[in-house]
PDB file of C-alpha atoms in Angstrom:
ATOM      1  CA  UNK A   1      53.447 -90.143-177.468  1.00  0.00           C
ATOM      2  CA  UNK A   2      53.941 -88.119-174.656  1.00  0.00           C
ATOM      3  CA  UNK A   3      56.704 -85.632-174.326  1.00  0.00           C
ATOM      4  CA  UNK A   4      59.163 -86.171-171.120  1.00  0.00           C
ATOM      5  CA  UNK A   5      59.982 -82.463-169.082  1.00  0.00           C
ATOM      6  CA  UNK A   6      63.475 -82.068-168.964  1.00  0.00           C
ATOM      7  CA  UNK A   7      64.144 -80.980-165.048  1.00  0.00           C
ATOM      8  CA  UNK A   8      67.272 -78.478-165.557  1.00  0.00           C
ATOM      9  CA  UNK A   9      68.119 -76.117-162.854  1.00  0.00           C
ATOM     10  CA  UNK A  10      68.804 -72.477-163.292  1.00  0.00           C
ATOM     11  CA  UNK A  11      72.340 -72.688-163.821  1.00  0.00           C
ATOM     12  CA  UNK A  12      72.144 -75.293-166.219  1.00  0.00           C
ATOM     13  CA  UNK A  13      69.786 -73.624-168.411  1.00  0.00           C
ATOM     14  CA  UNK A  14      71.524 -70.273-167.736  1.00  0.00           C
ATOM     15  CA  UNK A  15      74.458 -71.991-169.314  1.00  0.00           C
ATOM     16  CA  UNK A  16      72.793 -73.461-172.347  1.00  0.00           C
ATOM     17  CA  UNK A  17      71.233 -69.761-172.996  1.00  0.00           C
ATOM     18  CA  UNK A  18      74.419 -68.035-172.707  1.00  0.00           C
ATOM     19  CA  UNK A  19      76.326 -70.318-175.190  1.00  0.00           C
ATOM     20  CA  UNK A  20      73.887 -69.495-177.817  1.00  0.00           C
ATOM     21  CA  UNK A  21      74.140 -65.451-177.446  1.00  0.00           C
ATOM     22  CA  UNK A  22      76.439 -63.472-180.059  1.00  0.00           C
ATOM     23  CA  UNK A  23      77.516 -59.757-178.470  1.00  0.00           C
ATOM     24  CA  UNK A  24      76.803 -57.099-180.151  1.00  0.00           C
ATOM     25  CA  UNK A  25      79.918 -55.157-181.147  1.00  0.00           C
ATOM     26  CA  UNK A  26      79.423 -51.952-180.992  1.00  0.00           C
ATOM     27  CA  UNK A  27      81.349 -48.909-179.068  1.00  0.00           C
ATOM     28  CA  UNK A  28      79.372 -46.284-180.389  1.00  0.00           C
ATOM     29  CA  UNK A  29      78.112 -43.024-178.188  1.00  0.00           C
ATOM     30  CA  UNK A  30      74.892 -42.512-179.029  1.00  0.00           C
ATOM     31  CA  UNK A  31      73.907 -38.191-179.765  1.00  0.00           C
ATOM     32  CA  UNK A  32      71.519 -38.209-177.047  1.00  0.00           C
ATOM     33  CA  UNK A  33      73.982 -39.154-174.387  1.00  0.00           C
ATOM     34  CA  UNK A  34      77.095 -37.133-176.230  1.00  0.00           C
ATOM     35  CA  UNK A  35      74.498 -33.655-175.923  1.00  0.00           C
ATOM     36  CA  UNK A  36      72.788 -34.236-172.796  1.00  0.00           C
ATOM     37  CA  UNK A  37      75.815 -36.111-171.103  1.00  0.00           C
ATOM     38  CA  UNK A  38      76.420 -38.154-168.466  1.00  0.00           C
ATOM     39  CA  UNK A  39      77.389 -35.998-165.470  1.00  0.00           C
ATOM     40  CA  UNK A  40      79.826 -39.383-164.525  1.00  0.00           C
ATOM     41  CA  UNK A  41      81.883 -39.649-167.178  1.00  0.00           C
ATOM     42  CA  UNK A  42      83.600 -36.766-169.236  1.00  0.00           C
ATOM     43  CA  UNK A  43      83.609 -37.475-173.222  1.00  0.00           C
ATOM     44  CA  UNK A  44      85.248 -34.560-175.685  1.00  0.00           C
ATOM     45  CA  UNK A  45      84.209 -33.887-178.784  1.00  0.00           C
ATOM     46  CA  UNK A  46      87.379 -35.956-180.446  1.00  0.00           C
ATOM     47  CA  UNK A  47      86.378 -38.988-178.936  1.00  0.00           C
ATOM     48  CA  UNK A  48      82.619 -39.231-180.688  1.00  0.00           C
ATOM     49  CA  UNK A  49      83.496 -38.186-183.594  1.00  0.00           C
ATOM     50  CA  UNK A  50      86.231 -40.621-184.413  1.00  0.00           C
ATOM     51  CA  UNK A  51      83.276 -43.233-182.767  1.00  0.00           C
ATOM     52  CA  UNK A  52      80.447 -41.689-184.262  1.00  0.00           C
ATOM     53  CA  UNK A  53      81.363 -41.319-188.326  1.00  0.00           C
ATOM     54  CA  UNK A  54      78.235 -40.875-189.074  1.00  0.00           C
ATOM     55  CA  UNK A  55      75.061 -39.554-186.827  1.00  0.00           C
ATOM     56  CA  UNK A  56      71.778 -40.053-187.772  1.00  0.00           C
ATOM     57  CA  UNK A  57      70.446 -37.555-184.922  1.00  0.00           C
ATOM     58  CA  UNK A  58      67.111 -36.541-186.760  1.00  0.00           C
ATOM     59  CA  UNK A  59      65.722 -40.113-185.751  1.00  0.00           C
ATOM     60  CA  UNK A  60      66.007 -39.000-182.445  1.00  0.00           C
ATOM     61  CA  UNK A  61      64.385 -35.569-181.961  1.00  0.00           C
ATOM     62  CA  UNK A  62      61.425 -33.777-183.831  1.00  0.00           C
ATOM     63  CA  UNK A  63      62.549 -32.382-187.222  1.00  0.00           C
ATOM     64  CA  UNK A  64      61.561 -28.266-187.465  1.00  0.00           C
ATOM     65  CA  UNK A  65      57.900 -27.439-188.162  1.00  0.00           C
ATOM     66  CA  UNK A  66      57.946 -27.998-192.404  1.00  0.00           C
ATOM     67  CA  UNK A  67      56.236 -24.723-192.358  1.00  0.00           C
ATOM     68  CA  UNK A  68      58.898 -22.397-191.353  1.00  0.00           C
ATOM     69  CA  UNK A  69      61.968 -20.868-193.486  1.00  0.00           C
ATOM     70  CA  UNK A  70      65.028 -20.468-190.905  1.00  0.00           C
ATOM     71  CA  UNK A  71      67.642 -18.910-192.512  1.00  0.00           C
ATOM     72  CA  UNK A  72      70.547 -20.888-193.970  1.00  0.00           C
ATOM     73  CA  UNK A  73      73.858 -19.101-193.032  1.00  0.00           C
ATOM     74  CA  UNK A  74      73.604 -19.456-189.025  1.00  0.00           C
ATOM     75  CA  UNK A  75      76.866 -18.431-187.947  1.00  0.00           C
ATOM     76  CA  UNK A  76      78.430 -21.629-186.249  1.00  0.00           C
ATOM     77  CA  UNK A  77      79.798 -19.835-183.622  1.00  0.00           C
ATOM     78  CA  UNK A  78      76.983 -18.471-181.070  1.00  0.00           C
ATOM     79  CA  UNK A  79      78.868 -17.231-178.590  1.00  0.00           C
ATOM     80  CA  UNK A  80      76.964 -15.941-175.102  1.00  0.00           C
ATOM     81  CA  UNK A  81      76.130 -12.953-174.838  1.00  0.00           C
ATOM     82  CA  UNK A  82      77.063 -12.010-178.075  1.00  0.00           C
ATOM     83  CA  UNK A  83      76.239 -13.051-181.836  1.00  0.00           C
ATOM     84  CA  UNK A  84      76.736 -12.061-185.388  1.00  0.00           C
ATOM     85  CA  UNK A  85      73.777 -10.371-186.943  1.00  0.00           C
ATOM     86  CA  UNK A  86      73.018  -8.214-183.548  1.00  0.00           C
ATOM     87  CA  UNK A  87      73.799  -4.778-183.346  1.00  0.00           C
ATOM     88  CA  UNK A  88      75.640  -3.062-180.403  1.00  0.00           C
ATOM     89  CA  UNK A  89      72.978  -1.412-179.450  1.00  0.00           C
ATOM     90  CA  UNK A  90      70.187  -4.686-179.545  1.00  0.00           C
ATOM     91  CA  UNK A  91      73.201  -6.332-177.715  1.00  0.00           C
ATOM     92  CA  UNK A  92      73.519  -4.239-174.874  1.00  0.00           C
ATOM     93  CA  UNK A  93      69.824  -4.025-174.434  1.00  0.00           C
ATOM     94  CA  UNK A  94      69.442  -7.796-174.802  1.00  0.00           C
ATOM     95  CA  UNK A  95      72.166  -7.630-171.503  1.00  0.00           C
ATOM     96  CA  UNK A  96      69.934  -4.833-169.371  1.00  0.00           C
ATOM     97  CA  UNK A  97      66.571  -6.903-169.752  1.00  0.00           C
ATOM     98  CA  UNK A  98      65.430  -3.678-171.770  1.00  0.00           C
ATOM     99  CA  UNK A  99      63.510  -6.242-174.722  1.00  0.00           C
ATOM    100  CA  UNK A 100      59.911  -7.028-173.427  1.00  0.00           C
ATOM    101  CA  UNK A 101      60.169 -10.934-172.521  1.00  0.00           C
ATOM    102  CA  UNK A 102      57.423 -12.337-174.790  1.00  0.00           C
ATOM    103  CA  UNK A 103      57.153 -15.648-173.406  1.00  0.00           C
ATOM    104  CA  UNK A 104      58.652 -17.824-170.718  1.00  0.00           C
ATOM    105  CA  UNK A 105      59.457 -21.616-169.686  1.00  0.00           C
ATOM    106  CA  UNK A 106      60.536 -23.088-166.714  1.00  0.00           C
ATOM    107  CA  UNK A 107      62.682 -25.982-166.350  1.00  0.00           C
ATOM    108  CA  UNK A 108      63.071 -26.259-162.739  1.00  0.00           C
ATOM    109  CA  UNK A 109      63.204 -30.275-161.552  1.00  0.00           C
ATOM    110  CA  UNK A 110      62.878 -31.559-165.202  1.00  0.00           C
ATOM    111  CA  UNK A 111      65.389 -34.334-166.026  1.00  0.00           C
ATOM    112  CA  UNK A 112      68.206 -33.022-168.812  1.00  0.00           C
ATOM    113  CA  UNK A 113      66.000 -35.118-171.625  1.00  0.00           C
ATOM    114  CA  UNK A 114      62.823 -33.457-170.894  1.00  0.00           C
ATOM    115  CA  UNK A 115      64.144 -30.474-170.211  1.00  0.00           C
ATOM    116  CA  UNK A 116      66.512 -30.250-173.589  1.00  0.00           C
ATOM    117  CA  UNK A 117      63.082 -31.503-175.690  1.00  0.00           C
ATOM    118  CA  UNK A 118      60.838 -28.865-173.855  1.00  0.00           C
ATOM    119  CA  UNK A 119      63.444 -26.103-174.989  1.00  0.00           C
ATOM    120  CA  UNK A 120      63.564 -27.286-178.515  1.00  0.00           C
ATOM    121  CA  UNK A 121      59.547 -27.554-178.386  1.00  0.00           C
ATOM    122  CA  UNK A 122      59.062 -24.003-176.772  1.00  0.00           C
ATOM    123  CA  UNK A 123      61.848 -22.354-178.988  1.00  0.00           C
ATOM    124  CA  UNK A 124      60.151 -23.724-182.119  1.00  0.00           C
ATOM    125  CA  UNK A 125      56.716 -22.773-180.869  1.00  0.00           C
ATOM    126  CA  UNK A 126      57.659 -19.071-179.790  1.00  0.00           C
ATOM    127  CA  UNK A 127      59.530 -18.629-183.072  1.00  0.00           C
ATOM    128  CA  UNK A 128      56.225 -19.768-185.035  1.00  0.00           C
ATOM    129  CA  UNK A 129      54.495 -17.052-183.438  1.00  0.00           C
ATOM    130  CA  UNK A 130      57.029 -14.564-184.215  1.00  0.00           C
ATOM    131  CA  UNK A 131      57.878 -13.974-181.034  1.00  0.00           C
ATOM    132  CA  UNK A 132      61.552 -12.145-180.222  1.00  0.00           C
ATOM    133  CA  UNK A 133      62.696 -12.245-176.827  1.00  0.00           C
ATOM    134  CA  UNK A 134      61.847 -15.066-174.579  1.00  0.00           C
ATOM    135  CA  UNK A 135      62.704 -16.170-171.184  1.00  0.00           C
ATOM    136  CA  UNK A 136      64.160 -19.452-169.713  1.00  0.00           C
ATOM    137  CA  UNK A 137      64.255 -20.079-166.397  1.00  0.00           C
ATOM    138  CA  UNK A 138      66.897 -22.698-165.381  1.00  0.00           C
ATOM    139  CA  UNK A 139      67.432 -22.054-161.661  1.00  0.00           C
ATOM    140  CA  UNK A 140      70.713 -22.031-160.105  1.00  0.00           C
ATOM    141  CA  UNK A 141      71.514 -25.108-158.615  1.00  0.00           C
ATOM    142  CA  UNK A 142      73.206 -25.265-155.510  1.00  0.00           C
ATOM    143  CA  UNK A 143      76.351 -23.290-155.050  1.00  0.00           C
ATOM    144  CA  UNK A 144      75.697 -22.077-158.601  1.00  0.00           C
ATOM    145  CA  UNK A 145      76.715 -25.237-160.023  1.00  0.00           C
ATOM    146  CA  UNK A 146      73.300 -26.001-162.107  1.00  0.00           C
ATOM    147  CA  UNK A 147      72.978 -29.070-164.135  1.00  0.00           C
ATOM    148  CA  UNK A 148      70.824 -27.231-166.428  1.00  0.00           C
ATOM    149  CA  UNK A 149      72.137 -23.692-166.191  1.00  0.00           C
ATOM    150  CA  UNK A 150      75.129 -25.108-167.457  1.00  0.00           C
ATOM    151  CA  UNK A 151      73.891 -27.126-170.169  1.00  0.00           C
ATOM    152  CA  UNK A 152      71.547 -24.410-171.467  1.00  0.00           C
ATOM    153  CA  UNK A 153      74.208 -22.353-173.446  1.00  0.00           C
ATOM    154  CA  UNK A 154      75.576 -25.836-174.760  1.00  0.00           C
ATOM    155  CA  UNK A 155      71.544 -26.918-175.712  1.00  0.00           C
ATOM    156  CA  UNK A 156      71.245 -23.098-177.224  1.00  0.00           C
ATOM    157  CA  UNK A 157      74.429 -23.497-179.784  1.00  0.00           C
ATOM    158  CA  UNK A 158      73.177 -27.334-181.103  1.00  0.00           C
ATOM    159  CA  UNK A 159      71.685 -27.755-184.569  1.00  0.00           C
ATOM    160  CA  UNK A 160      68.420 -28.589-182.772  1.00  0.00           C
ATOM    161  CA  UNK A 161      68.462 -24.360-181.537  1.00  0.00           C
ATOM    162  CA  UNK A 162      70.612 -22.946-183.007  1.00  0.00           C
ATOM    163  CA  UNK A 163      68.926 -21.782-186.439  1.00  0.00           C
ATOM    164  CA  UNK A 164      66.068 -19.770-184.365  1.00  0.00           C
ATOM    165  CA  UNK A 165      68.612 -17.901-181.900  1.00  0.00           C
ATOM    166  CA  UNK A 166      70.347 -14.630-182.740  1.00  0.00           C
ATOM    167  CA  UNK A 167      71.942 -14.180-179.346  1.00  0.00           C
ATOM    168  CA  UNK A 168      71.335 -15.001-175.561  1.00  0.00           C
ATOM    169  CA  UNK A 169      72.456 -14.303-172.365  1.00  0.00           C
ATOM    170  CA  UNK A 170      72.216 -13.950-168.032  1.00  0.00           C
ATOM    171  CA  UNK A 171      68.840 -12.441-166.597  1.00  0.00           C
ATOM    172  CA  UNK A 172      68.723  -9.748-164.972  1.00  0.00           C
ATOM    173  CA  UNK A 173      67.948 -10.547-161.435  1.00  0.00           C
ATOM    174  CA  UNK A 174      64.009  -8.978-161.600  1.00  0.00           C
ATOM    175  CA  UNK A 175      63.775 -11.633-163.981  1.00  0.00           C
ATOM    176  CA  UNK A 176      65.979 -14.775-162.290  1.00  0.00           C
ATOM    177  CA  UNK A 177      69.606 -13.342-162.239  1.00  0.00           C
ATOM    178  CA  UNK A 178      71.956 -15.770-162.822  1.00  0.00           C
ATOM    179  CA  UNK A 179      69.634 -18.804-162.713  1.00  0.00           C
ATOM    180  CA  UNK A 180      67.815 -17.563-165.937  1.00  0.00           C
ATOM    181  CA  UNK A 181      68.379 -16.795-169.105  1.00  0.00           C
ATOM    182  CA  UNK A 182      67.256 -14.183-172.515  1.00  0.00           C
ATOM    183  CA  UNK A 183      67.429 -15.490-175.948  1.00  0.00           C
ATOM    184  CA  UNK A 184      66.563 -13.176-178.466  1.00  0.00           C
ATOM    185  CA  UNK A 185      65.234 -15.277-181.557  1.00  0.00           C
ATOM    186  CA  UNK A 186      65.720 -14.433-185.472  1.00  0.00           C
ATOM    187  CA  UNK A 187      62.517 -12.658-187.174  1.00  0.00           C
ATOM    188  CA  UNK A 188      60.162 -15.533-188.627  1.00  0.00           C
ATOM    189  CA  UNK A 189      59.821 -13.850-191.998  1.00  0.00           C
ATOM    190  CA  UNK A 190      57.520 -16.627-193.232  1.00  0.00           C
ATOM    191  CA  UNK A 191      54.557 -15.439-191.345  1.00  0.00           C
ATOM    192  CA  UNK A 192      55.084 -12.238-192.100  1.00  0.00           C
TER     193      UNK A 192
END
């Protein structure tokens, strides 16, 4: 027995699809858009977490190397240009570009995504070989507005960072003034 073809135009089958689709309820902010952000719409930090109970951001980016020991009481708040654990005396260095920049990485016309993985990557990587002051270069945007010179602090004080940075702050401008940035990382004492 041969089958007849049912002749439906678009709309008609369009209908007959859409009847049989459930929505998926969810209002949810995913952690990739809360921390690299959409530069259209403002969200505080209120508004994910009474969305966002529970984040399971470690699906989402590269946990640390297994091989490294990062010390467990990272004071929460990293402030720029300053951080607990630095002396005076490191911190005003840190400020005159005195520390000899051991490695650097650009970010210039990367998208926030790569750009935010490539400085988790490279801080992870110079920390592993126990490097202490490295260099990122941002650029300055125009006016001084930045996408990523402003996100960088923000990218520097996440969970993803955090743990390897003692402190950070502006370039001096031999080194990319305001569009670049030292961080001076902790001391890798498992390699030691």
């Amino acid at each position: 027995m041969v089958k007849k073809r049912v002749n439906l135009d678009n709309e008609d089958l369009w209908n007959i699809v859409t009847k049989t689709i459930i929505p998926k309820k969810s209002d949810k902010i995913s952690p990739v858009d809360f921390l690299i952000g959409d530069m259209n719409k403002k969200i505080n930090k209120s508004e994910f977490k009474k969305k966002n109970k529970k984040v399971h951001s470690k699906s989402l980016l590269q946990p640390p190397l297994q091989t490294l020991k990062v010390v467990k009481n990272i004071p929460s708040d990293l402030r720029y240009e300053e951080a607990i654990g630095i002396d005076g005396t490191s911190s005003k260095k840190l400020r005159a570009g005195k520390f000899n920049v051991e490695a650097k990485l650009d970010l210039h016309g990367m998208s926030q995504h790569n750009a935010f993985l490539n400085l988790q990557t490279f801080i992870k990587k110079s920390f592993s070989n126990q490097y202490r002051t490295i260099l990122i270069i941002t650029g300055k945007g125009k006016e001084g507005t930045g996408v990523l010179r402003n996100k960088l602090p923000v990218w520097l004080k996440s969970d993803f960072c955090s743990p390897y940075i003692l402190a950070f702050g502006q370039a001096k401008e031999k080194d990319g003034g305001s569009g670049a940035f030292y961080i001076r990382l902790r001391r890798n004492r498992s390699q030691s």
